[in-house]
Structure formats: structure tokens, C-alpha cells
mmCIF file with all atom_site columns, C-alpha atoms in Angstrom:
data_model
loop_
_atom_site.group_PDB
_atom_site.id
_atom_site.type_symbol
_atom_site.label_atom_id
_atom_site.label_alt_id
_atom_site.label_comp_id
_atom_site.label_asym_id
_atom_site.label_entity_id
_atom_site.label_seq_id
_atom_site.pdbx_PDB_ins_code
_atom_site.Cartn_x
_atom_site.Cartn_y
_atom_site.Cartn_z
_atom_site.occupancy
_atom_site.B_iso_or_equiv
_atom_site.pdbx_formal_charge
_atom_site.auth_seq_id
_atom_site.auth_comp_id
_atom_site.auth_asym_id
_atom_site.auth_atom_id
_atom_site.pdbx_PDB_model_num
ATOM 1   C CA . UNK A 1 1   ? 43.776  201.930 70.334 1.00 0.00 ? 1   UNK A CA 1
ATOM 2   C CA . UNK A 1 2   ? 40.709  203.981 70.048 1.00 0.00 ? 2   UNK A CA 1
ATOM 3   C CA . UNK A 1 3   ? 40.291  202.718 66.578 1.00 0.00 ? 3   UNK A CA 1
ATOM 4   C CA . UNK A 1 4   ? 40.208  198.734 67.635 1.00 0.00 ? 4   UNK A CA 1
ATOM 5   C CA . UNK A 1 5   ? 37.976  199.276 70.441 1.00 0.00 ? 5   UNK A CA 1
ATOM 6   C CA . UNK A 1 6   ? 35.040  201.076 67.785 1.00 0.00 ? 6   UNK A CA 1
ATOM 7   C CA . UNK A 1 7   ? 36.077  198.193 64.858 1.00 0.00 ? 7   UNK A CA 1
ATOM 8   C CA . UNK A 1 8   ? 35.352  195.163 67.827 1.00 0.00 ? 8   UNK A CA 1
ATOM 9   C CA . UNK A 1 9   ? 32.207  196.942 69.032 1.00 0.00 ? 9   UNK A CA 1
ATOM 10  C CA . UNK A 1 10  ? 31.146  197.420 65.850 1.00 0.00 ? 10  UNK A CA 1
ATOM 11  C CA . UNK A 1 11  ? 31.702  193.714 64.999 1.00 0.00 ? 11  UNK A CA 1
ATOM 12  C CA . UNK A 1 12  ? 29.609  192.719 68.022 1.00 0.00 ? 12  UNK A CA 1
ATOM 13  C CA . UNK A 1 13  ? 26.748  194.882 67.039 1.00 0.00 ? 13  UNK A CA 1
ATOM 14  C CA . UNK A 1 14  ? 26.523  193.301 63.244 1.00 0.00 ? 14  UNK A CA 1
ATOM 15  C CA . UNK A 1 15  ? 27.195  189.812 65.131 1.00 0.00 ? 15  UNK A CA 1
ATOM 16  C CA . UNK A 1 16  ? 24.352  190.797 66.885 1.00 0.00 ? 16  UNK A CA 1
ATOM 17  C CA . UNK A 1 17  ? 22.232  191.761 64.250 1.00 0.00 ? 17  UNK A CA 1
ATOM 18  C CA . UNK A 1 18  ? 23.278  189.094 61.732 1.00 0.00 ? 18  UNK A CA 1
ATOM 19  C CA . UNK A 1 19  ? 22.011  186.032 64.957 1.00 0.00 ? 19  UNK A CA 1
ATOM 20  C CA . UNK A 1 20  ? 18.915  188.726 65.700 1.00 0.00 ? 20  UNK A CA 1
ATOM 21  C CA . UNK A 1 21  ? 18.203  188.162 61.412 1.00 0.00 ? 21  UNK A CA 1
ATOM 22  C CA . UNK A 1 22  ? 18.710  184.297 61.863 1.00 0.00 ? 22  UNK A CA 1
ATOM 23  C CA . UNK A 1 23  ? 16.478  183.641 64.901 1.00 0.00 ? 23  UNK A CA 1
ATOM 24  C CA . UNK A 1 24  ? 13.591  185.359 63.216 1.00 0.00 ? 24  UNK A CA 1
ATOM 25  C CA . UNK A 1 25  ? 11.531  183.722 61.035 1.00 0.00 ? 25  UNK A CA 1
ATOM 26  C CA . UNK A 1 26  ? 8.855   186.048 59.472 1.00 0.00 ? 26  UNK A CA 1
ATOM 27  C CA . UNK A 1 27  ? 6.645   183.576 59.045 1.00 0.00 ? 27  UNK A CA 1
ATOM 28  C CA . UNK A 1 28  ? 6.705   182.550 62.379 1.00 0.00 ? 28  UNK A CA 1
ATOM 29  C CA . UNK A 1 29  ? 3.154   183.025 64.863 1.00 0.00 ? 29  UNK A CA 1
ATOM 30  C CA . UNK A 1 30  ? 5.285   183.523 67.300 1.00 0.00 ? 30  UNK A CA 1
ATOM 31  C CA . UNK A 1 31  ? 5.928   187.269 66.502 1.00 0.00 ? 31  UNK A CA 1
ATOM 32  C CA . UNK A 1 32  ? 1.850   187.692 66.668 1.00 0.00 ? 32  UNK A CA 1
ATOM 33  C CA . UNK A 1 33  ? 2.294   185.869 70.312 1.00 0.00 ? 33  UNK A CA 1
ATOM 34  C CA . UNK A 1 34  ? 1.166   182.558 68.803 1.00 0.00 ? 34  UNK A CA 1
ATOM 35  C CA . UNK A 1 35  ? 1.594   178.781 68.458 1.00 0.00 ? 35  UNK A CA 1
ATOM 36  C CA . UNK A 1 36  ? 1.107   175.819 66.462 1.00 0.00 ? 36  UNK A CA 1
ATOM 37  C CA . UNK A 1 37  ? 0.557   172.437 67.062 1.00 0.00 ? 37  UNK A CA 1
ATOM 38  C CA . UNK A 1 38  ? -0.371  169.700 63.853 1.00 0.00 ? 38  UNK A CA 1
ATOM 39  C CA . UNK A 1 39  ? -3.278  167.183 64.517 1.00 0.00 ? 39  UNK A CA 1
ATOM 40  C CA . UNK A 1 40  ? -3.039  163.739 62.630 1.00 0.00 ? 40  UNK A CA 1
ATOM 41  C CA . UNK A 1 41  ? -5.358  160.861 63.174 1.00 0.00 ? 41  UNK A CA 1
ATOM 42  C CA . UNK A 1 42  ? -4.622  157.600 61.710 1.00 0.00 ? 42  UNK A CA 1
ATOM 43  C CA . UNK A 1 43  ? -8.608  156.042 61.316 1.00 0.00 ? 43  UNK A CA 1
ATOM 44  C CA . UNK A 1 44  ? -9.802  152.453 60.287 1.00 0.00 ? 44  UNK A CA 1
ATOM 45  C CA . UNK A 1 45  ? -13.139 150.370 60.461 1.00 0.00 ? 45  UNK A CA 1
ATOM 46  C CA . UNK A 1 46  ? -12.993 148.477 63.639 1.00 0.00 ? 46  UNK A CA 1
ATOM 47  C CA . UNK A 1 47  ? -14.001 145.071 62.241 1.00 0.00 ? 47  UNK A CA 1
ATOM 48  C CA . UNK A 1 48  ? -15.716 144.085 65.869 1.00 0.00 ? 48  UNK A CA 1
ATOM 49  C CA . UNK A 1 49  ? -18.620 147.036 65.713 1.00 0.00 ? 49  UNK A CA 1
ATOM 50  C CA . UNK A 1 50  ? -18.439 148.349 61.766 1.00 0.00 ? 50  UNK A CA 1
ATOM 51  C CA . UNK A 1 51  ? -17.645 152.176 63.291 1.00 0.00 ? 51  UNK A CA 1
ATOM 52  C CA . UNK A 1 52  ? -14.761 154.017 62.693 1.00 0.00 ? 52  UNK A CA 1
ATOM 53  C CA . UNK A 1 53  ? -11.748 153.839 65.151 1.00 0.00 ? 53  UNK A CA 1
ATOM 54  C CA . UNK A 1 54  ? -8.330  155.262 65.538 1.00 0.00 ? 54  UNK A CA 1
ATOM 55  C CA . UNK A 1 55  ? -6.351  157.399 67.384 1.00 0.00 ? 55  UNK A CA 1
ATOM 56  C CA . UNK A 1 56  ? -6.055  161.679 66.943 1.00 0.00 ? 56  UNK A CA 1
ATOM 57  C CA . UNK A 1 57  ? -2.967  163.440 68.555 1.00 0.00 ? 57  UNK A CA 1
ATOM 58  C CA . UNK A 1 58  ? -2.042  166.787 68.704 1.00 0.00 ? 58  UNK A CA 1
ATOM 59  C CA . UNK A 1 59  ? 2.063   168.086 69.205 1.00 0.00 ? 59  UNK A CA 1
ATOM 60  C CA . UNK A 1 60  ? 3.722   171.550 68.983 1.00 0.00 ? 60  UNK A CA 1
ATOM 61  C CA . UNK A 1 61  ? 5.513   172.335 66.412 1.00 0.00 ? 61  UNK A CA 1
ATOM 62  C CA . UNK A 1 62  ? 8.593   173.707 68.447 1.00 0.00 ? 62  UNK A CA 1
ATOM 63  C CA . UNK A 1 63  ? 8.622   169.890 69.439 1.00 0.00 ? 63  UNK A CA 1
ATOM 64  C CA . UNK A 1 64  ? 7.757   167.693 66.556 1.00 0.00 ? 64  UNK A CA 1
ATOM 65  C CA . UNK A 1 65  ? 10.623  167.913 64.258 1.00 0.00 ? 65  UNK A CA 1
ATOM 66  C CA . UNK A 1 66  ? 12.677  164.287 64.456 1.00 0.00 ? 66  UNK A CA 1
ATOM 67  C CA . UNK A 1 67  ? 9.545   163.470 66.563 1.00 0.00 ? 67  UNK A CA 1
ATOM 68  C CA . UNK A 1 68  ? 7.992   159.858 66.164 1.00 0.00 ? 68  UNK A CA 1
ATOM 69  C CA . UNK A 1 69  ? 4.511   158.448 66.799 1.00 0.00 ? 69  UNK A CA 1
ATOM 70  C CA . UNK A 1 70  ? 4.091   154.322 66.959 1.00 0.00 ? 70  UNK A CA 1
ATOM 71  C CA . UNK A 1 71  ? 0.536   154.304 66.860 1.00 0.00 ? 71  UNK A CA 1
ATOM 72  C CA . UNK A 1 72  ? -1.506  151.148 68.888 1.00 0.00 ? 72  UNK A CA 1
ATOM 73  C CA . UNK A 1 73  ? -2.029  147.998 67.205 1.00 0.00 ? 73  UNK A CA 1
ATOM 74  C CA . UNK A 1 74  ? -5.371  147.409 65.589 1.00 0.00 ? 74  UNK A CA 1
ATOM 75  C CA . UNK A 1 75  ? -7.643  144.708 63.908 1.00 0.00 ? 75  UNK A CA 1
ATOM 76  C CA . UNK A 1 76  ? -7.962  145.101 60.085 1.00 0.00 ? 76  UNK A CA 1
ATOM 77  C CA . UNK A 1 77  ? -10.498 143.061 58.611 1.00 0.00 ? 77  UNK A CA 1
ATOM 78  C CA . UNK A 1 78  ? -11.276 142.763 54.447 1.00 0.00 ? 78  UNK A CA 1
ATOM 79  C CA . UNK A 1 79  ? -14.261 140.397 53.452 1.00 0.00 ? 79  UNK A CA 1
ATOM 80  C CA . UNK A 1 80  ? -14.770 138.812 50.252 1.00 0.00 ? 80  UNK A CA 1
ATOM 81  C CA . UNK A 1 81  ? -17.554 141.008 48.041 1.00 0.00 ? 81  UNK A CA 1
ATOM 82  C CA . UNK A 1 82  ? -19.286 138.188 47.371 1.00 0.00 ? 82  UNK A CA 1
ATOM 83  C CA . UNK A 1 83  ? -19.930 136.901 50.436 1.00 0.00 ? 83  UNK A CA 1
ATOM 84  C CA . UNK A 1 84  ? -16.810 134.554 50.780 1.00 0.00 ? 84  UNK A CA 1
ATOM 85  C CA . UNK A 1 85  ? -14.286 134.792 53.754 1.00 0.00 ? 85  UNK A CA 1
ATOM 86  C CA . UNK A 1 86  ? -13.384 137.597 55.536 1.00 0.00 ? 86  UNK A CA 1
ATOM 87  C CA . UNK A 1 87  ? -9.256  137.942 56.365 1.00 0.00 ? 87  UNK A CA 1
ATOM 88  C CA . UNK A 1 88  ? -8.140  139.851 58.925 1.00 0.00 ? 88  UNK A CA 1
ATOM 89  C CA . UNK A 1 89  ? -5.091  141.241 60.410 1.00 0.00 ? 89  UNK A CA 1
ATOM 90  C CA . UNK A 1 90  ? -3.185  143.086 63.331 1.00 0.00 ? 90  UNK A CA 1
ATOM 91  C CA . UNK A 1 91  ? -2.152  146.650 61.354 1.00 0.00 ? 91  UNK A CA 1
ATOM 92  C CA . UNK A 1 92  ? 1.661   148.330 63.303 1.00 0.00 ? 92  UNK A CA 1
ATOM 93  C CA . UNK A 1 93  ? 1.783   151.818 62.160 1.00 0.00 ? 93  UNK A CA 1
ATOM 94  C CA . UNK A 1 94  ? 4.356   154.467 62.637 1.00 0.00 ? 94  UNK A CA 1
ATOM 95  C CA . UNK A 1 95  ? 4.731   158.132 62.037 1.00 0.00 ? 95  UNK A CA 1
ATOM 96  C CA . UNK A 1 96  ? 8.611   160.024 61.466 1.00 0.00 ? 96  UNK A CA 1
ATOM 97  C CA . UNK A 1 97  ? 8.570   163.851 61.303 1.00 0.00 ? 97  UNK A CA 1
ATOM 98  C CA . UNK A 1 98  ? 11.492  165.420 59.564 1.00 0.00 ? 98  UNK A CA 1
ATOM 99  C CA . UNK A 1 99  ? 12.045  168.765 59.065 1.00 0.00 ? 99  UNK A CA 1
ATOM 100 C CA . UNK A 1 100 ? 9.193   171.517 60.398 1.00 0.00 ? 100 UNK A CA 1
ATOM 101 C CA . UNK A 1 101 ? 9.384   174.970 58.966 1.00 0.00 ? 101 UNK A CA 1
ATOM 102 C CA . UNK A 1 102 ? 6.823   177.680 59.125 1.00 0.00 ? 102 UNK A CA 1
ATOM 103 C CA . UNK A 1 103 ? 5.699   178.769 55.604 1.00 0.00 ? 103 UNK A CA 1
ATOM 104 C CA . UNK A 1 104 ? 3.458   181.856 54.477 1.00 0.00 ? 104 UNK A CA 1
ATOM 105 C CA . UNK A 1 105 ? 0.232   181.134 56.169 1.00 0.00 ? 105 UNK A CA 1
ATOM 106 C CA . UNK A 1 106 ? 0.827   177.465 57.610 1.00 0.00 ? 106 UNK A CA 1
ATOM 107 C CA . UNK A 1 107 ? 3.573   174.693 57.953 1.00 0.00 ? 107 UNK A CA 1
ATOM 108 C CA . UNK A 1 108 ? 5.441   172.559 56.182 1.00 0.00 ? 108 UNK A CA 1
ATOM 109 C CA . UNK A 1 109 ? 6.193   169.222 57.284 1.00 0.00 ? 109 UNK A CA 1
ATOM 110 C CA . UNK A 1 110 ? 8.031   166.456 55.861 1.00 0.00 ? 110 UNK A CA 1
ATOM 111 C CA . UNK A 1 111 ? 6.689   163.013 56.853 1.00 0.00 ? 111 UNK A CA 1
ATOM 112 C CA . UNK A 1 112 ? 7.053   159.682 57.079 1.00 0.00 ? 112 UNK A CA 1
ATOM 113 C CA . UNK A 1 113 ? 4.155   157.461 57.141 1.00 0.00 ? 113 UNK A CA 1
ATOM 114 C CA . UNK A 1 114 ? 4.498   153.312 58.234 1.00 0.00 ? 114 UNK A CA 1
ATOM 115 C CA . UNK A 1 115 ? 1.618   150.430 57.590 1.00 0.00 ? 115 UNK A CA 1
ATOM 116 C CA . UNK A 1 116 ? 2.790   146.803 57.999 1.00 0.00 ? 116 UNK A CA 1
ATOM 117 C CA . UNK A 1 117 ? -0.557  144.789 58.601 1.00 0.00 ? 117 UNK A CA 1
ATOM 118 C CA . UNK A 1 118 ? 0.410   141.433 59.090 1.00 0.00 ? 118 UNK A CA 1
ATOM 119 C CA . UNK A 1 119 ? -1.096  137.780 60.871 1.00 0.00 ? 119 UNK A CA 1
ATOM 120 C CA . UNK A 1 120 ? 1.053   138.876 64.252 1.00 0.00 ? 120 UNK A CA 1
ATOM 121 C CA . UNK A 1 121 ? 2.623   142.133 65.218 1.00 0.00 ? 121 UNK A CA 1
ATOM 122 C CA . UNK A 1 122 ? 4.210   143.499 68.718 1.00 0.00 ? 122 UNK A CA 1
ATOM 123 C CA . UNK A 1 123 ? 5.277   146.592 69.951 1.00 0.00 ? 123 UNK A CA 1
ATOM 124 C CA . UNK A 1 124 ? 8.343   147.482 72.254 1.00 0.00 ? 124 UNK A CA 1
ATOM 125 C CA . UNK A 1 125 ? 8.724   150.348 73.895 1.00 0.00 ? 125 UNK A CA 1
ATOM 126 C CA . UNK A 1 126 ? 10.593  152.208 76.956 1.00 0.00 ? 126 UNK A CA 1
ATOM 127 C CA . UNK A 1 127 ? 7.614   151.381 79.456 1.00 0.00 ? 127 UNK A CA 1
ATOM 128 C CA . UNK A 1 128 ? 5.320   149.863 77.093 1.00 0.00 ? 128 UNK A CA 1
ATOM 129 C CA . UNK A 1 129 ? 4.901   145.849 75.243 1.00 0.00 ? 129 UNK A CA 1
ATOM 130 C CA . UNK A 1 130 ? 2.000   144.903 73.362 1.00 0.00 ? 130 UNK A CA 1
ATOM 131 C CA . UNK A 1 131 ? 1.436   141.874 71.082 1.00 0.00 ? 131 UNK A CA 1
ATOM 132 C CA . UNK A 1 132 ? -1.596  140.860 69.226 1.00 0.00 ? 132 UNK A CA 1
ATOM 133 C CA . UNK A 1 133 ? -1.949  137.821 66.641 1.00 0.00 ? 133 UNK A CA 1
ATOM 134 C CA . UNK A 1 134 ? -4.228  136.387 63.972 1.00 0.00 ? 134 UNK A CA 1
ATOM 135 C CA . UNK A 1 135 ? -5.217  132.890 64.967 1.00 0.00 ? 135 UNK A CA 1
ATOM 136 C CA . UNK A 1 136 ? -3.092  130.346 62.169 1.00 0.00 ? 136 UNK A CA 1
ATOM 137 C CA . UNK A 1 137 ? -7.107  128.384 60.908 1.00 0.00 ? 137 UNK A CA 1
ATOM 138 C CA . UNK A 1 138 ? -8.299  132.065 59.799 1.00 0.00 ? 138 UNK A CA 1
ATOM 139 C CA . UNK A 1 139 ? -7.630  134.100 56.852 1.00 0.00 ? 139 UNK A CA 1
ATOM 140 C CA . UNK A 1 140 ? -4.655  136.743 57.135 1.00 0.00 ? 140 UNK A CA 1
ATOM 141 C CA . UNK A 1 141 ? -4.243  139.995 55.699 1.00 0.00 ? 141 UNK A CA 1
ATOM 142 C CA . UNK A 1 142 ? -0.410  141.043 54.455 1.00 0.00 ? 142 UNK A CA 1
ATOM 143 C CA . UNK A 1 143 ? 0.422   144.709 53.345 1.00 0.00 ? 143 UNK A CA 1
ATOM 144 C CA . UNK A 1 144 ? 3.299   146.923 53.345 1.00 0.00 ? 144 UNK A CA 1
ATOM 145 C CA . UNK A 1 145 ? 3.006   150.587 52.824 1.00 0.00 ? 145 UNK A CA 1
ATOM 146 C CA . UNK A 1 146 ? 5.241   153.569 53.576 1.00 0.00 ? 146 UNK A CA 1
ATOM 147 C CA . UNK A 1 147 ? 4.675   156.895 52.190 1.00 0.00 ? 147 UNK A CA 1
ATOM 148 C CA . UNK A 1 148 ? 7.046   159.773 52.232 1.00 0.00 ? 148 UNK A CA 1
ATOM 149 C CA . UNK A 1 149 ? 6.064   163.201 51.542 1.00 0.00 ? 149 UNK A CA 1
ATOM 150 C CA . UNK A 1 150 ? 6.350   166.739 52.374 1.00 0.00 ? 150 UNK A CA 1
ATOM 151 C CA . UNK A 1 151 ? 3.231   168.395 53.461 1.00 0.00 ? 151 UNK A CA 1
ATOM 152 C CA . UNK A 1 152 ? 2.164   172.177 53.337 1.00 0.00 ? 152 UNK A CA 1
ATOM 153 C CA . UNK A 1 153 ? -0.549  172.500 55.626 1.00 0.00 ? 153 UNK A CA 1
ATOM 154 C CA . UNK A 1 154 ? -2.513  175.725 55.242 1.00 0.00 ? 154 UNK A CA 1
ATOM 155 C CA . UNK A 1 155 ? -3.724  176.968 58.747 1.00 0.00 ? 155 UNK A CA 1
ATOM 156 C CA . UNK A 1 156 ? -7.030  175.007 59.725 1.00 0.00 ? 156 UNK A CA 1
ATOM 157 C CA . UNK A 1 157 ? -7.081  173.199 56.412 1.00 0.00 ? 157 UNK A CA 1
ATOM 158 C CA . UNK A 1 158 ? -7.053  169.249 56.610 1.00 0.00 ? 158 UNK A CA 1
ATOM 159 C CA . UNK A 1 159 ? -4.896  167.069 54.282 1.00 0.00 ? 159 UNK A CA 1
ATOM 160 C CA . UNK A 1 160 ? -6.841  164.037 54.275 1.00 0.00 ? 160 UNK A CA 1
ATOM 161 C CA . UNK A 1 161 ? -5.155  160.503 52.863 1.00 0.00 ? 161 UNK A CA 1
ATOM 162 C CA . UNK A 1 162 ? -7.209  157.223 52.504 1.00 0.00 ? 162 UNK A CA 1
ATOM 163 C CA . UNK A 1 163 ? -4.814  154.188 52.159 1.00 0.00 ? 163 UNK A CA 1
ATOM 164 C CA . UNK A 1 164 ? -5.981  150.775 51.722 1.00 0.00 ? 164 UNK A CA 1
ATOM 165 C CA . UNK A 1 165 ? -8.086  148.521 54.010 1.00 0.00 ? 165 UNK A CA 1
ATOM 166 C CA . UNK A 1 166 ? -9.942  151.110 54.833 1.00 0.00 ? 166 UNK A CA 1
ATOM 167 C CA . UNK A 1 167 ? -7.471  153.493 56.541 1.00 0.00 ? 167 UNK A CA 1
ATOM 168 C CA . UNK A 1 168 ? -7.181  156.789 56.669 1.00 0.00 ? 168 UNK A CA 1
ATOM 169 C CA . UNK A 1 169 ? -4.577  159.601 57.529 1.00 0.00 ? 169 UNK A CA 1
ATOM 170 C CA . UNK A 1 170 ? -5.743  163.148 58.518 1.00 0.00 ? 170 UNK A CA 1
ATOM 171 C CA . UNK A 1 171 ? -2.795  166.312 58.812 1.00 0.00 ? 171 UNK A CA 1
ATOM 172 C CA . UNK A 1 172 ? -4.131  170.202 59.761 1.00 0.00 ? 172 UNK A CA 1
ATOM 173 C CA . UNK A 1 173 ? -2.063  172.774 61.360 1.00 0.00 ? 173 UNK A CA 1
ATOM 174 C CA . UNK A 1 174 ? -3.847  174.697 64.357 1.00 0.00 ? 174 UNK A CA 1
ATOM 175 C CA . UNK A 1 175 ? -3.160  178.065 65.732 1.00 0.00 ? 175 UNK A CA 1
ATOM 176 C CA . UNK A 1 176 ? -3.313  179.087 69.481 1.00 0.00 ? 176 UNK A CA 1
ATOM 177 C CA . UNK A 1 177 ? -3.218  182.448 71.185 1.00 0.00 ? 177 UNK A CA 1
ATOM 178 C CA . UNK A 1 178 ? -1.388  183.252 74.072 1.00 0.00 ? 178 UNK A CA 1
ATOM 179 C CA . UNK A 1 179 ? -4.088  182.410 75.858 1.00 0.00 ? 179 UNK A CA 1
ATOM 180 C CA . UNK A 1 180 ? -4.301  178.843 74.370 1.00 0.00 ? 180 UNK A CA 1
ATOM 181 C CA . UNK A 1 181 ? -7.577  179.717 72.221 1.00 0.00 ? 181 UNK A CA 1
ATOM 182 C CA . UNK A 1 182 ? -7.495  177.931 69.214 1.00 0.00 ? 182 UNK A CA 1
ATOM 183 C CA . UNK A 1 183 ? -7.835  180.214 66.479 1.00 0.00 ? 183 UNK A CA 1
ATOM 184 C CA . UNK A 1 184 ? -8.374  177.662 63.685 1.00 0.00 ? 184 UNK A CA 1
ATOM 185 C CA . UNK A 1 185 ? -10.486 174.534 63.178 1.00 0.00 ? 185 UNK A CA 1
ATOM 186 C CA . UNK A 1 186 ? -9.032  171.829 62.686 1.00 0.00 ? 186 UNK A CA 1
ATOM 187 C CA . UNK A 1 187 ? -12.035 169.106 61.391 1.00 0.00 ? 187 UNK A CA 1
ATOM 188 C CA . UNK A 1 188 ? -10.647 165.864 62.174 1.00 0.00 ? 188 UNK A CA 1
ATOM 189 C CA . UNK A 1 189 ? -12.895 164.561 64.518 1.00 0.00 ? 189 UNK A CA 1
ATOM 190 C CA . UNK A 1 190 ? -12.269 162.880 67.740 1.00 0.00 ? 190 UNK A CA 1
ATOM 191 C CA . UNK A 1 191 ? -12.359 159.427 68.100 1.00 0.00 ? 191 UNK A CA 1
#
């Protein structure tokens, strides 16, 4: 009897130990009271003023894995170098995170990245509709792009993507104390 009590109680402890092991990550900022959120910004020209435009967001990491992002529509425009006719189009764009995982010194993030730029486009979402649309007599833009990738993002370091028509994709990982102090800069500006 006295046996099986000390062989369950020691099974409990190395259960213990063995979940205490698993739920510890040692690269996680969490043991230096810590957390992390990623920035991206997806960026264009807007067509209307010549400045840049776009839209920068910032989520924790504890929430972003099998997060997704649809990002507003937007004018693209592309003119001829010569002078000739400009096209334009309404650009949907999308971002899928995968898997998250803290790495030595930052995060790795495996992504999914959306462009379909098109003469009409619409949006539906719980709580939200949007529609925008080339007019048939002008000039319209068609592209396709999705790039897939895993990311390591060094702490406060930006990965920085330019895609056609102008666009651009920004990625940096940012640390905040307990206080919510950001303890990295992150230089993707805002927009």
C-alpha cells in the first residue's frame, strides 16, 4: 500500500514537471515580464494626391496565430511612361497568420500575403460591406499576387517587401514591458 501511494505521487510530480517543461518556452519575453505584438503596414501611392497611403496595425502575439487581416480597398493607379494613359484599379488585400513561435531574440511568423487588384472589388464582412469599381470607358489594372513565407523578425528590426504597383509590405516585432513601454522601435511609420 505504502509503496503505490509514493509510485502515484511520484508520477504526479514528473507529470507535473514534464507540463511545467512544456508550458515554458525559453525564448519567451514573458519570463522577463514582457510582450510582443508584430506591426505590418500594407502602403501604396494614393493616385488622388501622389503621397503615400495605407493602413499600419499592431496585434499580440498571444493572439495572432490563425489571425486574419482584410485590409480596406484602395485605388491603384499605373500611368504609361511616356505620357500615354494611366489605368487604374480597386486593390482587395488580405493577410493569414499561421503558426507564431518565439525564436532566440525575436519571432517567427509564417504568413500569408493576398493582392487581387482588379476593375471592381467588394468586401463582406460580419458588420462591415464595402464595394468600389473602376468605371467600364477607363483603363483597368488586373494583378494577382499571393506570397507565402515564413518570417524571422529580429526584435525592432523591419522586414520590408515592395510588390508591384507601387505597394509595399512592412513586418517588425516590438517588445513591451509590463508597464506597456515599448522597448524596441519599430520604424514603420504611421500613416
Amino acid at each position: 500500500m505504502m509503496n503505490r501511494r509514493y509510485s502515484v505521487s511520484a508520477l504526479c510530480v514528473l507529470v507535473g514537471l514534464a507540463l511545467t517543461a512544456c508550458a515554458t518556452d525559453s525564448n519567451d519575453p514573458i519570463k522577463d515580464r514582457q510582450y510582443v505584438s508584430v506591426v505590418n503596414s500594407l502602403s501604396w501611392t494614393n493616385p488622388l494626391t501622389g503621397k503615400r497611403d495605407g493602413v499600419r496595425t499592431s496585434w499580440p502575439v498571444k493572439s495572432l496565430q490563425g489571425h486574419d487581416e482584410t485590409y480596406p480597398l484602395a485605388q491603384i493607379q499605373q500611368c504609361d511612361k511616356a505620357g500615354g494613359a494611366c489605368a487604374w484599379g480597386i486593390m482587395r488585400a488580405h493577410r493569414a497568420v499561421g503558426q507564431v513561435a518565439y525564436v532566440a531574440a525575436g519571432v517567427a511568423v509564417d504568413l500569408t500575403l493576398a493582392i487581387d487588384i482588379d476593375r471592381h472589388q467588394e468586401v463582406r464582412l460580419p458588420g462591415f460591406n464595402a464595394a468600389m469599381a473602376i468605371p467600364a470607358d477607363v483603363l483597368a489594372l488586373r494583378y494577382k499576387k499571393e506570397l507565402r513565407q515564413n518570417f524571422t523578425l529580429p526584435y525592432g528590426k523591419v522586414q520590408h517587401m515592395d510588390l508591384d504597383y507601387g505597394i509595399s509590405f512592412d513586418l517588425c516585432a516590438l517588445r513591451y514591458d509590463a508597464g506597456g513601454r515599448a522597448l524596441d522601435v519599430c520604424e514603420i511609420p504611421y500613416i
